[in-house]
Amino acid sequence: YLAWELLVLQERVRRIERRMERRLLRDDQNRFTLPHDEFLAHFRVSQQLLMDDVKVLRPHLQKQRITGLSPELQVLVAVNFYANGSYQKPVGNQCELLISQPPTNRCIRTATYLINQHLRFVR
């Protein structure tokens, strides 16, 4: 019985460490420093336009938890989804975004709502 408990605890520690590693990798990367052509290939808009959009949406995209996603990352995930029309799981893993499907879904849903509410596109 004790051996089983030890195995369960080791597995929990391994999962927590893996989650922390992913979070550190994700948070340390600045996707806005990608070369212009590569950024356009992933997101279909320029860095400047996306940064301007993030500035407008930032007050509405604040982290819910200390471990939450930054406003920049939330917008990048949503725009990557729009640009590629892909499924949510691959979108979170593309371009080193390193996000699982549930937060990818939340980013897309929240960013879509806020873009519709706060951004106006010129025709």
mmCIF file of C-alpha atoms in Angstrom:
data_model
loop_
_atom_site.group_PDB
_atom_site.id
_atom_site.type_symbol
_atom_site.label_atom_id
_atom_site.label_comp_id
_atom_site.label_asym_id
_atom_site.label_seq_id
_atom_site.Cartn_x
_atom_site.Cartn_y
_atom_site.Cartn_z
ATOM 1 C CA TYR A 1 0.000 0.000 0.000
ATOM 2 C CA LEU A 2 2.798 2.422 0.884
ATOM 3 C CA ALA A 3 4.580 1.683 -2.383
ATOM 4 C CA TRP A 4 1.401 2.526 -4.309
ATOM 5 C CA GLU A 5 1.031 5.849 -2.469
ATOM 6 C CA LEU A 6 4.645 6.669 -3.262
ATOM 7 C CA LEU A 7 4.069 5.959 -6.964
ATOM 8 C CA VAL A 8 0.968 8.167 -6.994
ATOM 9 C CA LEU A 9 2.859 11.014 -5.316
ATOM 10 C CA GLN A 10 5.776 10.678 -7.740
ATOM 11 C CA GLU A 11 3.364 10.866 -10.669
ATOM 12 C CA ARG A 12 1.763 14.024 -9.242
ATOM 13 C CA VAL A 13 5.171 15.640 -8.806
ATOM 14 C CA ARG A 14 6.121 14.706 -12.372
ATOM 15 C CA ARG A 15 2.916 16.280 -13.749
ATOM 16 C CA ILE A 16 3.400 19.462 -11.746
ATOM 17 C CA GLU A 17 7.024 19.760 -12.883
ATOM 18 C CA ARG A 18 6.005 19.222 -16.510
ATOM 19 C CA ARG A 19 3.290 21.876 -16.212
ATOM 20 C CA MET A 20 5.793 24.320 -14.698
ATOM 21 C CA GLU A 21 8.311 23.653 -17.491
ATOM 22 C CA ARG A 22 5.675 24.285 -20.164
ATOM 23 C CA ARG A 23 4.537 27.467 -18.437
ATOM 24 C CA LEU A 24 8.104 28.766 -18.153
ATOM 25 C CA LEU A 25 8.805 27.974 -21.802
ATOM 26 C CA ARG A 26 5.549 29.588 -22.884
ATOM 27 C CA ASP A 27 6.007 32.740 -20.806
ATOM 28 C CA ASP A 28 9.684 33.270 -21.717
ATOM 29 C CA GLN A 29 9.045 33.428 -25.446
ATOM 30 C CA ASN A 30 8.102 36.678 -27.136
ATOM 31 C CA ARG A 31 6.391 35.770 -30.393
ATOM 32 C CA PHE A 32 6.377 39.415 -31.462
ATOM 33 C CA THR A 33 10.133 39.134 -32.060
ATOM 34 C CA LEU A 34 9.659 36.548 -34.809
ATOM 35 C CA PRO A 35 10.884 37.709 -38.230
ATOM 36 C CA HIS A 36 8.159 39.635 -40.072
ATOM 37 C CA ASP A 37 7.640 36.961 -42.764
ATOM 38 C CA GLU A 38 7.385 34.164 -40.207
ATOM 39 C CA PHE A 39 4.975 36.176 -38.057
ATOM 40 C CA LEU A 40 2.774 36.853 -41.107
ATOM 41 C CA ALA A 41 2.835 33.157 -42.022
ATOM 42 C CA HIS A 42 1.561 32.161 -38.571
ATOM 43 C CA PHE A 43 -0.855 34.985 -37.791
ATOM 44 C CA ARG A 44 -1.688 36.614 -41.175
ATOM 45 C CA VAL A 45 -1.349 40.139 -39.706
ATOM 46 C CA SER A 46 1.628 42.344 -38.858
ATOM 47 C CA GLN A 47 3.152 42.568 -35.400
ATOM 48 C CA GLN A 48 2.228 46.254 -35.151
ATOM 49 C CA LEU A 49 -1.449 45.673 -35.952
ATOM 50 C CA LEU A 50 -1.657 42.851 -33.438
ATOM 51 C CA MET A 51 0.105 44.909 -30.742
ATOM 52 C CA ASP A 52 -2.368 47.745 -31.356
ATOM 53 C CA ASP A 53 -5.250 45.293 -30.966
ATOM 54 C CA VAL A 54 -3.749 43.920 -27.744
ATOM 55 C CA LYS A 55 -3.513 47.472 -26.341
ATOM 56 C CA VAL A 56 -7.234 47.981 -26.951
ATOM 57 C CA LEU A 57 -8.212 44.588 -25.517
ATOM 58 C CA ARG A 58 -5.720 44.461 -22.608
ATOM 59 C CA PRO A 59 -8.065 45.910 -19.937
ATOM 60 C CA HIS A 60 -10.583 43.169 -20.729
ATOM 61 C CA LEU A 61 -8.078 40.299 -20.918
ATOM 62 C CA GLN A 62 -6.398 40.458 -17.536
ATOM 63 C CA LYS A 63 -5.283 37.192 -15.975
ATOM 64 C CA GLN A 64 -7.862 35.432 -13.838
ATOM 65 C CA ARG A 65 -5.149 33.563 -11.920
ATOM 66 C CA ILE A 66 -1.478 34.066 -11.246
ATOM 67 C CA THR A 67 -0.776 31.222 -13.676
ATOM 68 C CA GLY A 68 -3.113 32.626 -16.319
ATOM 69 C CA LEU A 69 -2.211 33.551 -19.871
ATOM 70 C CA SER A 70 -1.027 37.040 -20.721
ATOM 71 C CA PRO A 71 -3.323 39.233 -22.854
ATOM 72 C CA GLU A 72 -0.777 39.037 -25.697
ATOM 73 C CA LEU A 73 -0.809 35.263 -25.654
ATOM 74 C CA GLN A 74 -4.608 35.101 -25.517
ATOM 75 C CA VAL A 75 -4.902 37.301 -28.609
ATOM 76 C CA LEU A 76 -2.126 35.408 -30.417
ATOM 77 C CA VAL A 77 -3.874 32.083 -29.834
ATOM 78 C CA ALA A 78 -7.183 33.422 -31.163
ATOM 79 C CA VAL A 79 -5.624 35.127 -34.193
ATOM 80 C CA ASN A 80 -3.614 31.998 -34.985
ATOM 81 C CA PHE A 81 -6.875 30.043 -34.959
ATOM 82 C CA TYR A 82 -8.553 32.585 -37.273
ATOM 83 C CA ALA A 83 -5.554 32.635 -39.610
ATOM 84 C CA ASN A 84 -5.269 28.883 -39.971
ATOM 85 C CA GLY A 85 -8.846 27.739 -39.507
ATOM 86 C CA SER A 86 -7.487 24.727 -37.703
ATOM 87 C CA TYR A 87 -8.701 22.668 -34.825
ATOM 88 C CA GLN A 88 -8.086 24.037 -31.357
ATOM 89 C CA LYS A 89 -5.615 21.413 -30.186
ATOM 90 C CA PRO A 90 -3.087 21.943 -33.003
ATOM 91 C CA VAL A 91 -3.490 25.727 -32.724
ATOM 92 C CA GLY A 92 -2.370 25.710 -29.090
ATOM 93 C CA ASN A 93 0.709 23.682 -29.983
ATOM 94 C CA GLN A 94 1.691 25.622 -33.098
ATOM 95 C CA CYS A 95 4.331 28.314 -33.118
ATOM 96 C CA GLU A 96 5.513 27.288 -29.647
ATOM 97 C CA LEU A 97 2.331 28.614 -28.034
ATOM 98 C CA LEU A 98 2.358 25.490 -25.817
ATOM 99 C CA ILE A 99 -1.248 25.619 -24.671
ATOM 100 C CA SER A 100 -3.620 22.703 -24.228
ATOM 101 C CA GLN A 101 -7.059 22.565 -25.849
ATOM 102 C CA PRO A 102 -9.238 23.883 -22.959
ATOM 103 C CA PRO A 103 -7.362 27.198 -22.535
ATOM 104 C CA THR A 104 -7.127 27.483 -26.327
ATOM 105 C CA ASN A 105 -10.913 27.247 -26.451
ATOM 106 C CA ARG A 106 -11.262 29.923 -23.745
ATOM 107 C CA CYS A 107 -8.828 32.240 -25.547
ATOM 108 C CA ILE A 108 -10.702 31.905 -28.833
ATOM 109 C CA ARG A 109 -14.094 32.424 -27.216
ATOM 110 C CA THR A 110 -13.040 35.399 -25.079
ATOM 111 C CA ALA A 111 -10.966 37.121 -27.757
ATOM 112 C CA THR A 112 -13.704 36.679 -30.360
ATOM 113 C CA TYR A 113 -16.271 38.261 -28.059
ATOM 114 C CA LEU A 114 -13.966 41.173 -27.172
ATOM 115 C CA ILE A 115 -12.889 41.775 -30.766
ATOM 116 C CA ASN A 116 -16.535 41.962 -31.795
ATOM 117 C CA GLN A 117 -17.263 44.379 -28.942
ATOM 118 C CA HIS A 118 -14.234 46.681 -29.034
ATOM 119 C CA LEU A 119 -12.567 46.631 -32.462
ATOM 120 C CA ARG A 120 -13.933 48.104 -35.661
ATOM 121 C CA PHE A 121 -12.574 47.098 -39.026
ATOM 122 C CA VAL A 122 -12.389 49.539 -41.925
ATOM 123 C CA ARG A 123 -14.086 48.378 -45.109
#
